[in-house]
mmCIF file of C-alpha atoms in Angstrom:
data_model
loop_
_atom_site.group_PDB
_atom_site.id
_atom_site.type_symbol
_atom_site.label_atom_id
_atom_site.label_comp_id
_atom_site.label_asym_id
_atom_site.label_seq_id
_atom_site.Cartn_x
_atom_site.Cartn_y
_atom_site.Cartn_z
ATOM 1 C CA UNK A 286 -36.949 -113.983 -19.135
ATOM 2 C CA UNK A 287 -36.881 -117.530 -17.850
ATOM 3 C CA UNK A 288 -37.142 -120.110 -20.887
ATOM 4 C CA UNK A 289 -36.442 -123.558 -21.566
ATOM 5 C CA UNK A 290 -35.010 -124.781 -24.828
ATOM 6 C CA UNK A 291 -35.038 -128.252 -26.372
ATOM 7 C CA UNK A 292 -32.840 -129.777 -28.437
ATOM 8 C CA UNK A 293 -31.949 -132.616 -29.865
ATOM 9 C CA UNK A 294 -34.391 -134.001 -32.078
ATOM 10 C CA UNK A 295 -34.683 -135.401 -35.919
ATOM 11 C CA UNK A 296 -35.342 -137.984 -38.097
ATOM 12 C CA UNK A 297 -34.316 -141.303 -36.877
ATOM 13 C CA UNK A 298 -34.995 -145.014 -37.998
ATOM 14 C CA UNK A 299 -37.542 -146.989 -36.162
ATOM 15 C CA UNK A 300 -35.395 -148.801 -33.629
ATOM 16 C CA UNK A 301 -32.827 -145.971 -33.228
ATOM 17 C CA UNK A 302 -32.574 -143.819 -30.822
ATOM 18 C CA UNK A 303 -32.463 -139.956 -29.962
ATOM 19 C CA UNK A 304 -31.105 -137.898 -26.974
ATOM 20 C CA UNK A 305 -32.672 -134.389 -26.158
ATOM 21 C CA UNK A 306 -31.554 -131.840 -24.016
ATOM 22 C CA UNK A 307 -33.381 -129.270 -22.382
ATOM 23 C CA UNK A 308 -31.795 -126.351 -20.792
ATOM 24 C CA UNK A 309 -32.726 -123.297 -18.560
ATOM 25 C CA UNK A 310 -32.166 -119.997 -19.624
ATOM 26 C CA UNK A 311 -32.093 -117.135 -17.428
ATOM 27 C CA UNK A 312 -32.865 -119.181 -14.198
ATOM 28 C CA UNK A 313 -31.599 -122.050 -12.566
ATOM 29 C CA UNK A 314 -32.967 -125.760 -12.657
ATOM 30 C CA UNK A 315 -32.642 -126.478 -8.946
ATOM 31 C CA UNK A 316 -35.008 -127.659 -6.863
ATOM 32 C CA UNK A 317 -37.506 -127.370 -10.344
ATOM 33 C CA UNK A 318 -39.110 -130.541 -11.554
ATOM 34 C CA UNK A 319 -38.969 -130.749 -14.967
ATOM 35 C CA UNK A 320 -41.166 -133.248 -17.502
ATOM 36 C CA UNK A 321 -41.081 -133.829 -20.841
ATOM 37 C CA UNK A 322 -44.289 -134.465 -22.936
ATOM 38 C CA UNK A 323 -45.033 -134.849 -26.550
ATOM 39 C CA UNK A 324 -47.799 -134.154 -28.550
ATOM 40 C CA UNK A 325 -48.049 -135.811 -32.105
ATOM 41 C CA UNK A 326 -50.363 -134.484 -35.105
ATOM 42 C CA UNK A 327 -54.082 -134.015 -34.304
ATOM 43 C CA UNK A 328 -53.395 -135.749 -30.698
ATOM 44 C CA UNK A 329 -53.483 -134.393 -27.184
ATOM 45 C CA UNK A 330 -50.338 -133.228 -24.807
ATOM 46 C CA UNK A 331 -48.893 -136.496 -23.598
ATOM 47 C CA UNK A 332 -46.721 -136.418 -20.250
ATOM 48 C CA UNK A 333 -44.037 -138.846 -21.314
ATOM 49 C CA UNK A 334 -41.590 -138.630 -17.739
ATOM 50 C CA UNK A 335 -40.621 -136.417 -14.794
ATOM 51 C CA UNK A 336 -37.782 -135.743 -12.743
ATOM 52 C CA UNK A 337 -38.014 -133.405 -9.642
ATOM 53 C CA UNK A 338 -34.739 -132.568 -7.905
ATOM 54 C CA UNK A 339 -34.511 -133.956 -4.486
ATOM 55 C CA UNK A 340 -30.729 -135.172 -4.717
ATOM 56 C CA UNK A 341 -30.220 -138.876 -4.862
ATOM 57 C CA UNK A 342 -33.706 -139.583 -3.550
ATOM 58 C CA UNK A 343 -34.702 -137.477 -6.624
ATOM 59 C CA UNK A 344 -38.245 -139.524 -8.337
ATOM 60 C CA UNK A 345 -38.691 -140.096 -11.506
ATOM 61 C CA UNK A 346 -41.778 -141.004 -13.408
ATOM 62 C CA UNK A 347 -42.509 -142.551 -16.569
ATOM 63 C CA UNK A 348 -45.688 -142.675 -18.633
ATOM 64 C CA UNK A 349 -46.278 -146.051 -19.546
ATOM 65 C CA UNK A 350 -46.170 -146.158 -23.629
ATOM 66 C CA UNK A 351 -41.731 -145.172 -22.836
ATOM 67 C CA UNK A 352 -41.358 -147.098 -19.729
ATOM 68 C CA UNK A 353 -38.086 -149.397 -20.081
ATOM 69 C CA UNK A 354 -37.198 -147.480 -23.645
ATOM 70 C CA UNK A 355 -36.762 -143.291 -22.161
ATOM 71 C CA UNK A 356 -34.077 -142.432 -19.642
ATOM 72 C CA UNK A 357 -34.547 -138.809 -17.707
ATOM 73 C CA UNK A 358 -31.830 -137.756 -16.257
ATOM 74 C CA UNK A 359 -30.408 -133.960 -14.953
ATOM 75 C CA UNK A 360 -27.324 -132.194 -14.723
ATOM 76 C CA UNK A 361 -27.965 -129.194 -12.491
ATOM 77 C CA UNK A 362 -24.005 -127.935 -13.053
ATOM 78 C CA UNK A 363 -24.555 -127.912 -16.742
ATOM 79 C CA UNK A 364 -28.662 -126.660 -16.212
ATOM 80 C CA UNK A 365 -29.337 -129.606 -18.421
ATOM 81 C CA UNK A 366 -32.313 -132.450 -18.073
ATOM 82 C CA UNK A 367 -31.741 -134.631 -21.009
ATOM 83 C CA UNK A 368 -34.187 -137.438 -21.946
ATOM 84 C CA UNK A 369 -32.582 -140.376 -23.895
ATOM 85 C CA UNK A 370 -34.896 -142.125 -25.700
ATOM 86 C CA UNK A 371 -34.269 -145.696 -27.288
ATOM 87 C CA UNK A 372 -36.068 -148.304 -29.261
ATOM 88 C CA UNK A 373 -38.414 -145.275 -30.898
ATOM 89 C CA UNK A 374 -41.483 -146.356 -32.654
ATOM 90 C CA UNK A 375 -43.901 -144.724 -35.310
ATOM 91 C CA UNK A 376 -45.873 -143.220 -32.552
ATOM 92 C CA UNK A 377 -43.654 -141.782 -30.388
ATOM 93 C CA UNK A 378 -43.004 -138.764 -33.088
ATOM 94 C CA UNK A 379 -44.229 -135.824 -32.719
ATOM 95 C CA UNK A 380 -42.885 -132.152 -30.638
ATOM 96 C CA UNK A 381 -41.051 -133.053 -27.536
ATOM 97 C CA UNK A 382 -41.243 -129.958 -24.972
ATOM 98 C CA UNK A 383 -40.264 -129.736 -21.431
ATOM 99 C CA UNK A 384 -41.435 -128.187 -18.269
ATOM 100 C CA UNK A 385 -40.556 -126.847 -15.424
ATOM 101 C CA UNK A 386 -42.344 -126.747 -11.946
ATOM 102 C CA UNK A 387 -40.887 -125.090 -8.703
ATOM 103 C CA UNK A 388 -40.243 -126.703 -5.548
ATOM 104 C CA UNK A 389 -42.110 -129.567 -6.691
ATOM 105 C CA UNK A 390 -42.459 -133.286 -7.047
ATOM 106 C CA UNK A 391 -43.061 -136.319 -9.632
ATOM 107 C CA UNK A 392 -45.575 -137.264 -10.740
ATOM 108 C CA UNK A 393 -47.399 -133.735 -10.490
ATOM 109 C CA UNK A 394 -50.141 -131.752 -11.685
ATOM 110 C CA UNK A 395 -48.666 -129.463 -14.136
ATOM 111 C CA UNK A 396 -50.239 -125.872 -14.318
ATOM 112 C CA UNK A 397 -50.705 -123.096 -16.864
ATOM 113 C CA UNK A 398 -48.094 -120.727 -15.637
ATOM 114 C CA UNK A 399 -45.296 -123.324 -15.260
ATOM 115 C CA UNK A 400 -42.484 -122.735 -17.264
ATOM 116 C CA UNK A 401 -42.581 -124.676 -21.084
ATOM 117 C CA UNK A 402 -40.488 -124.920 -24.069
ATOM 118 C CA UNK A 403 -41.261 -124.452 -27.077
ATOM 119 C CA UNK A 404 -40.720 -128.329 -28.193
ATOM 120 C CA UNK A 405 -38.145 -130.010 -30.685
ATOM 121 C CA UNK A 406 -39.694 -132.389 -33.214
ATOM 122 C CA UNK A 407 -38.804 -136.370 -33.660
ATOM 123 C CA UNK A 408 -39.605 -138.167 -36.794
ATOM 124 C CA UNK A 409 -39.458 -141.631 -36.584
ATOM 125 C CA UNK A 410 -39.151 -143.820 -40.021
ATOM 126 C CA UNK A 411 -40.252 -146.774 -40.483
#
């Protein structure tokens, strides 16, 4: 069964920072895009970045509440997209979870029966 699994997150300070990984299982990453969102308490499914895999013209997109702070990044030997993620406020906690898309682009429209995780959860202290 393909399946994605995040890991990587905690508690952490405000100001600190956090690295997750997510990684494929039972399939490989290339030529998927993958995103991460979060969704905090009581809020809706936020797309925080995307990476699609198009070599070194690869795009990458950032929402703008984590653009200059999160870093996507992917390691298609290791079937690893990792998203570090620095400077973290109060409101970027919640369940990370990433996605994966075939054959496709970033930005995109993400659909129903594209591939999610189940999420790992970030804290952030003030």
């Amino acid at each position: 069964q393909m399946q994605l699994v995040e890991s990587g997150g905690g508690l952490v300070l405000a100001g600190g920072s956090l690295r997750l990984s997510c990684v494929a299982s039972s399939f490989s990453m290339e030529h998927y895009a993958i995103g991460w969102f979060r969704q905090g308490p009581g809020e809706e499914r936020e797309e925080l970045s995307c990476i699609d895999d198009n070599g070194n013209d690869a795009s990458v997109y950032y929402a703008d509440s984590v653009k200059g702070r999160f870093t996507v990044s992917r390691d298609n030997d290791k079937n690893t997209v990792f998203l570090e993620m620095n400077n973290l406020k109060s409101e970027d906690a919640g369940v990370y979870r990433c996605t994966a898309a075939w054959n496709r682009g970033c930005p995109t429209t993400w659909l129903a029966n594209d591939i999610f995780g189940r999420g790992t959860r970030v804290t952030v202290s003030a």
